[in-house]
PDB file of C-alpha atoms in Angstrom:
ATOM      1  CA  UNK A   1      43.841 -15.380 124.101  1.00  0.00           C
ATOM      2  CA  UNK A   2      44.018 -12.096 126.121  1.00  0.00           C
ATOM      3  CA  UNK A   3      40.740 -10.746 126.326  1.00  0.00           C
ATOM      4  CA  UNK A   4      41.711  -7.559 127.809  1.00  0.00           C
ATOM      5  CA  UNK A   5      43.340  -6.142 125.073  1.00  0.00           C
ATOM      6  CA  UNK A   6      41.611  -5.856 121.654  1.00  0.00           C
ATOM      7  CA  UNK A   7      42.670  -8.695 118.855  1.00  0.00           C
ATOM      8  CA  UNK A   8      44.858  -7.034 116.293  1.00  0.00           C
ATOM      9  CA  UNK A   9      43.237  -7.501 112.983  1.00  0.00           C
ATOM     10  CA  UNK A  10      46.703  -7.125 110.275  1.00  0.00           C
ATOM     11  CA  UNK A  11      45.093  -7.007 106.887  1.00  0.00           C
ATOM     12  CA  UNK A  12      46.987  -7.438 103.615  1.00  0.00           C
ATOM     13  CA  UNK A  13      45.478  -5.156 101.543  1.00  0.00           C
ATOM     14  CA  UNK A  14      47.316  -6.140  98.354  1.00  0.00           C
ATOM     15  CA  UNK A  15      46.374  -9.678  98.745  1.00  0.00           C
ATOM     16  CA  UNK A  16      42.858  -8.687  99.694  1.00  0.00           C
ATOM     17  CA  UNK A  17      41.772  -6.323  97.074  1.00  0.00           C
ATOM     18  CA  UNK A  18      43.710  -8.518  94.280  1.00  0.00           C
ATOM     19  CA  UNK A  19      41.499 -11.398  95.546  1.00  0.00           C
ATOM     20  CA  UNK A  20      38.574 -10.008  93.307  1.00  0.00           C
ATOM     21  CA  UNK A  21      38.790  -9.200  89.566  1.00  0.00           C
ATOM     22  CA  UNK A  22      36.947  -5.846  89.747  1.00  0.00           C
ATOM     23  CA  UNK A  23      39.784  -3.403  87.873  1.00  0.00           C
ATOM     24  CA  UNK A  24      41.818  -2.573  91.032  1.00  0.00           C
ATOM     25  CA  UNK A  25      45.070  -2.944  88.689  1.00  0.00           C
ATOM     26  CA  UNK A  26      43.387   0.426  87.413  1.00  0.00           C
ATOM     27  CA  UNK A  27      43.291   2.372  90.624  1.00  0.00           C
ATOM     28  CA  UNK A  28      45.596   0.231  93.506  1.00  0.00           C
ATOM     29  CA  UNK A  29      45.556   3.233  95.806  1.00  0.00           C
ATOM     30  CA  UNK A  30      41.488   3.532  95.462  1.00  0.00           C
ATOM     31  CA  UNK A  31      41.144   0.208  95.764  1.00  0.00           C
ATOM     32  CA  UNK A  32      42.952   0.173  99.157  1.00  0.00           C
ATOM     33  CA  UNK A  33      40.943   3.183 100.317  1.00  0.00           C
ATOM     34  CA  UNK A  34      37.551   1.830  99.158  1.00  0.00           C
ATOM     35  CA  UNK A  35      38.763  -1.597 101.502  1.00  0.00           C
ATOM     36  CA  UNK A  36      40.015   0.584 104.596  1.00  0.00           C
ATOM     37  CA  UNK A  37      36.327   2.526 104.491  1.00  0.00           C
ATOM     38  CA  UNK A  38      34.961  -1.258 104.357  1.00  0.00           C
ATOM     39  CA  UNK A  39      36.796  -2.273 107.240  1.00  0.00           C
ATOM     40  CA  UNK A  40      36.181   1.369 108.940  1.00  0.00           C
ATOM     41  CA  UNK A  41      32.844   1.097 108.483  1.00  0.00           C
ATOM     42  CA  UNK A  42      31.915  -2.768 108.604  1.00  0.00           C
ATOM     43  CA  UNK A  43      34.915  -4.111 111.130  1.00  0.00           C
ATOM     44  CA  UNK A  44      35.673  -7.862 110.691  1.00  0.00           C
ATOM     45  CA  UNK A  45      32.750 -10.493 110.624  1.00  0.00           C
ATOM     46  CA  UNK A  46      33.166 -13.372 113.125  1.00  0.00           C
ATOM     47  CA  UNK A  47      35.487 -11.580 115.408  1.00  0.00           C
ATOM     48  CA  UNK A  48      33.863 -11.091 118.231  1.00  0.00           C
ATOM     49  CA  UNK A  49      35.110  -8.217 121.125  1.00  0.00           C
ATOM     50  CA  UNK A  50      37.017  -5.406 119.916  1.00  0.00           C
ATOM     51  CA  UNK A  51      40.050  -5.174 117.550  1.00  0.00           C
ATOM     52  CA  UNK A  52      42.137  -2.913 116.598  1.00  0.00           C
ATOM     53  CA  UNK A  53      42.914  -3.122 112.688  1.00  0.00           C
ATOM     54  CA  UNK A  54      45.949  -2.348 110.788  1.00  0.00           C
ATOM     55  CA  UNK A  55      46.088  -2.326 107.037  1.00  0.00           C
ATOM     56  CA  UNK A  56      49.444  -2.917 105.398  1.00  0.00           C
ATOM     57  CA  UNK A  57      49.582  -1.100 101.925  1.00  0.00           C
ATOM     58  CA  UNK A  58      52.696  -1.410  99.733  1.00  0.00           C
ATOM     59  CA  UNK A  59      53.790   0.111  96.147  1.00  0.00           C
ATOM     60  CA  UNK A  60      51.358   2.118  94.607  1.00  0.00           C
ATOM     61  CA  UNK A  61      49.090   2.181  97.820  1.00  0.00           C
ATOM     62  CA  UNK A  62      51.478   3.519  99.879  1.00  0.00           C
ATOM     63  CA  UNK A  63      50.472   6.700 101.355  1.00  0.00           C
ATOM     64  CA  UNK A  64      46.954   5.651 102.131  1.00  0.00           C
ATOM     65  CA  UNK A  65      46.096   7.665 105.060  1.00  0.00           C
ATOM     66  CA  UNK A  66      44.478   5.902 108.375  1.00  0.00           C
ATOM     67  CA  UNK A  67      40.781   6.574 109.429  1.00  0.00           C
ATOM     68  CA  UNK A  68      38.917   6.112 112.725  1.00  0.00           C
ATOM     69  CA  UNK A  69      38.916   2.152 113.309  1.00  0.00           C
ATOM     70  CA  UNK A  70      41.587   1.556 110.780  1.00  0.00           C
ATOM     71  CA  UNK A  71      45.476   2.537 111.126  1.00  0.00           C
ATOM     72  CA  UNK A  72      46.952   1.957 108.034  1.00  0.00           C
ATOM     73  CA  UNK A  73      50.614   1.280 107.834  1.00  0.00           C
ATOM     74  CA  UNK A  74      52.824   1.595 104.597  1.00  0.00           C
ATOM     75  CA  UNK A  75      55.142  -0.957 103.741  1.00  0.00           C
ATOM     76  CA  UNK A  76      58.541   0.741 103.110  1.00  0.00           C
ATOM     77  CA  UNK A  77      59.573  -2.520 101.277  1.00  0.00           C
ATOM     78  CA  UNK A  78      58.131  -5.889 100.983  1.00  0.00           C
ATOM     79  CA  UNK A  79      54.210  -5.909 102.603  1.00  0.00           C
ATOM     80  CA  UNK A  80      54.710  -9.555 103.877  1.00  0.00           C
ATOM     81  CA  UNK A  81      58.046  -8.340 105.500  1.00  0.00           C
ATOM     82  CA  UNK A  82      56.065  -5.140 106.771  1.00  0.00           C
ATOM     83  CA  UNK A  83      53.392  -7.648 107.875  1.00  0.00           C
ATOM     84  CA  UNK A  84      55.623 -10.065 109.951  1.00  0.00           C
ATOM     85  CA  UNK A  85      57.572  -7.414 111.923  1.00  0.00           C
ATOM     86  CA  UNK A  86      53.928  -6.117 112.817  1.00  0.00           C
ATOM     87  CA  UNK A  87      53.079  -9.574 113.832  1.00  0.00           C
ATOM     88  CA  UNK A  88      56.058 -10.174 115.736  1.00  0.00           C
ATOM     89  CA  UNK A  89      55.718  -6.707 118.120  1.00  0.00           C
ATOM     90  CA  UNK A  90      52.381  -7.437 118.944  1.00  0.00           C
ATOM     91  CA  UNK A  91      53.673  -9.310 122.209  1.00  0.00           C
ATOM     92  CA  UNK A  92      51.418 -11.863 123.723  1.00  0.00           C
ATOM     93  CA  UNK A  93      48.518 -10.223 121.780  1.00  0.00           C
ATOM     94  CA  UNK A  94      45.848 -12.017 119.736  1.00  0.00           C
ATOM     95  CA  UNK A  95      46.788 -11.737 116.589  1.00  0.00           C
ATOM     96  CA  UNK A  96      44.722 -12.310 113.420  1.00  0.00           C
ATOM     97  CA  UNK A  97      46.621 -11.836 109.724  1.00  0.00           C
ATOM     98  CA  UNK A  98      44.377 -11.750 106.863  1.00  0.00           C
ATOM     99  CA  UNK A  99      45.740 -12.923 103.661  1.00  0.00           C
ATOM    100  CA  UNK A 100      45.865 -15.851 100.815  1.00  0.00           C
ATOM    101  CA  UNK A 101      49.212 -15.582 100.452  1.00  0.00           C
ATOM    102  CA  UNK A 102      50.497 -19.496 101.945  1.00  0.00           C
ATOM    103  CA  UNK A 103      53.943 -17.990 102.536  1.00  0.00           C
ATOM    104  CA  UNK A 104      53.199 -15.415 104.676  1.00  0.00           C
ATOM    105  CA  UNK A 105      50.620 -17.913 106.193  1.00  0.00           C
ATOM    106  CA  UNK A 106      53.347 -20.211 107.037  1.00  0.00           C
ATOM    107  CA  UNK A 107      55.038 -17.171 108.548  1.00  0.00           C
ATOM    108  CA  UNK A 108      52.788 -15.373 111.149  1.00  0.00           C
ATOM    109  CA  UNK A 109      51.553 -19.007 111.934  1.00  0.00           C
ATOM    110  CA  UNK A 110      55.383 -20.032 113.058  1.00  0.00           C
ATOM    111  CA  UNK A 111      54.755 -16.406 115.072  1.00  0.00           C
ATOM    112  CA  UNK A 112      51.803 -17.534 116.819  1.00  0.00           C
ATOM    113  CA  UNK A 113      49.175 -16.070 114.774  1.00  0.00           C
ATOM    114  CA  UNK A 114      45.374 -17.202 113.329  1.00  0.00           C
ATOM    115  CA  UNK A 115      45.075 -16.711 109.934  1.00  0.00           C
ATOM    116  CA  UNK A 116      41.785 -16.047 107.590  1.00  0.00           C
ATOM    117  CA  UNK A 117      41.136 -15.833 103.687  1.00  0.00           C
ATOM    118  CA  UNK A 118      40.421 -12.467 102.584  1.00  0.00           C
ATOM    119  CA  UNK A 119      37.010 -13.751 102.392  1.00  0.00           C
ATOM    120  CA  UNK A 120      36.662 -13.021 105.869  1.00  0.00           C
ATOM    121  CA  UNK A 121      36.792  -9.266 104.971  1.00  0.00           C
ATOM    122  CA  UNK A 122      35.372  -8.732 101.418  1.00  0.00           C
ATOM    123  CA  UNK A 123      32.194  -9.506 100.029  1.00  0.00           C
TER     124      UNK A 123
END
């Protein structure tokens, strides 16, 4: 792990907000916002040193505009794809994908990265 350069934090927001039956089929682009002001405001429990978070959004989400401590990235396509290419031009980084999804586990794990429940982000 480099500890010079912050961990990069790639959260699936999809996966993460559809983790919770709370009605964000209603609103998917509020639901993403009310997670990036989460994450904005709360950062990511058990990561210790700083991190630099990205949020991938997709479909109705997209267009989700990036706050301070949270760069949010639109899928133009698929959000795993989206999430992988992130992944893989992060370099040596430390890289930590958050998601349930076991495909895209299997796939930022084959690129070198941890990977953590959405749990590890929502209440």
């Amino acid at each position: 792990m480099n500890t010079n350069t912050p961990v990069l934090v790639v959260v699936d927001a999809a996966n993460v907000v559809g983790s919770v039956p709370d009605g964000w089929w209603r609103d998917r682009r509020g639901a993403a916002e009310r997670l990036r002001d989460r994450l904005a405001s709360e950062g990511v429990p058990d990561v210790s040193g700083p991190v630099e978070i990205v949020l991938v959004v997709e479909g109705a989400a997209r267009g989700v505009e990036s706050v301070p401590g949270v760069r949010v990235s639109s899928a133009p396509g698929s959000g795993d794809d989206h999430i992988v290419e992130v992944v893989a031009s992060a370099g040596d980084r430390s890289v930590l994908v958050v998601t349930a999804d076991r495909e895209l586990r299997r796939r930022v794990a084959d690129l070198g990265a941890e990977v953590a429940g959405p749990r590890s982000v929502r209440p």
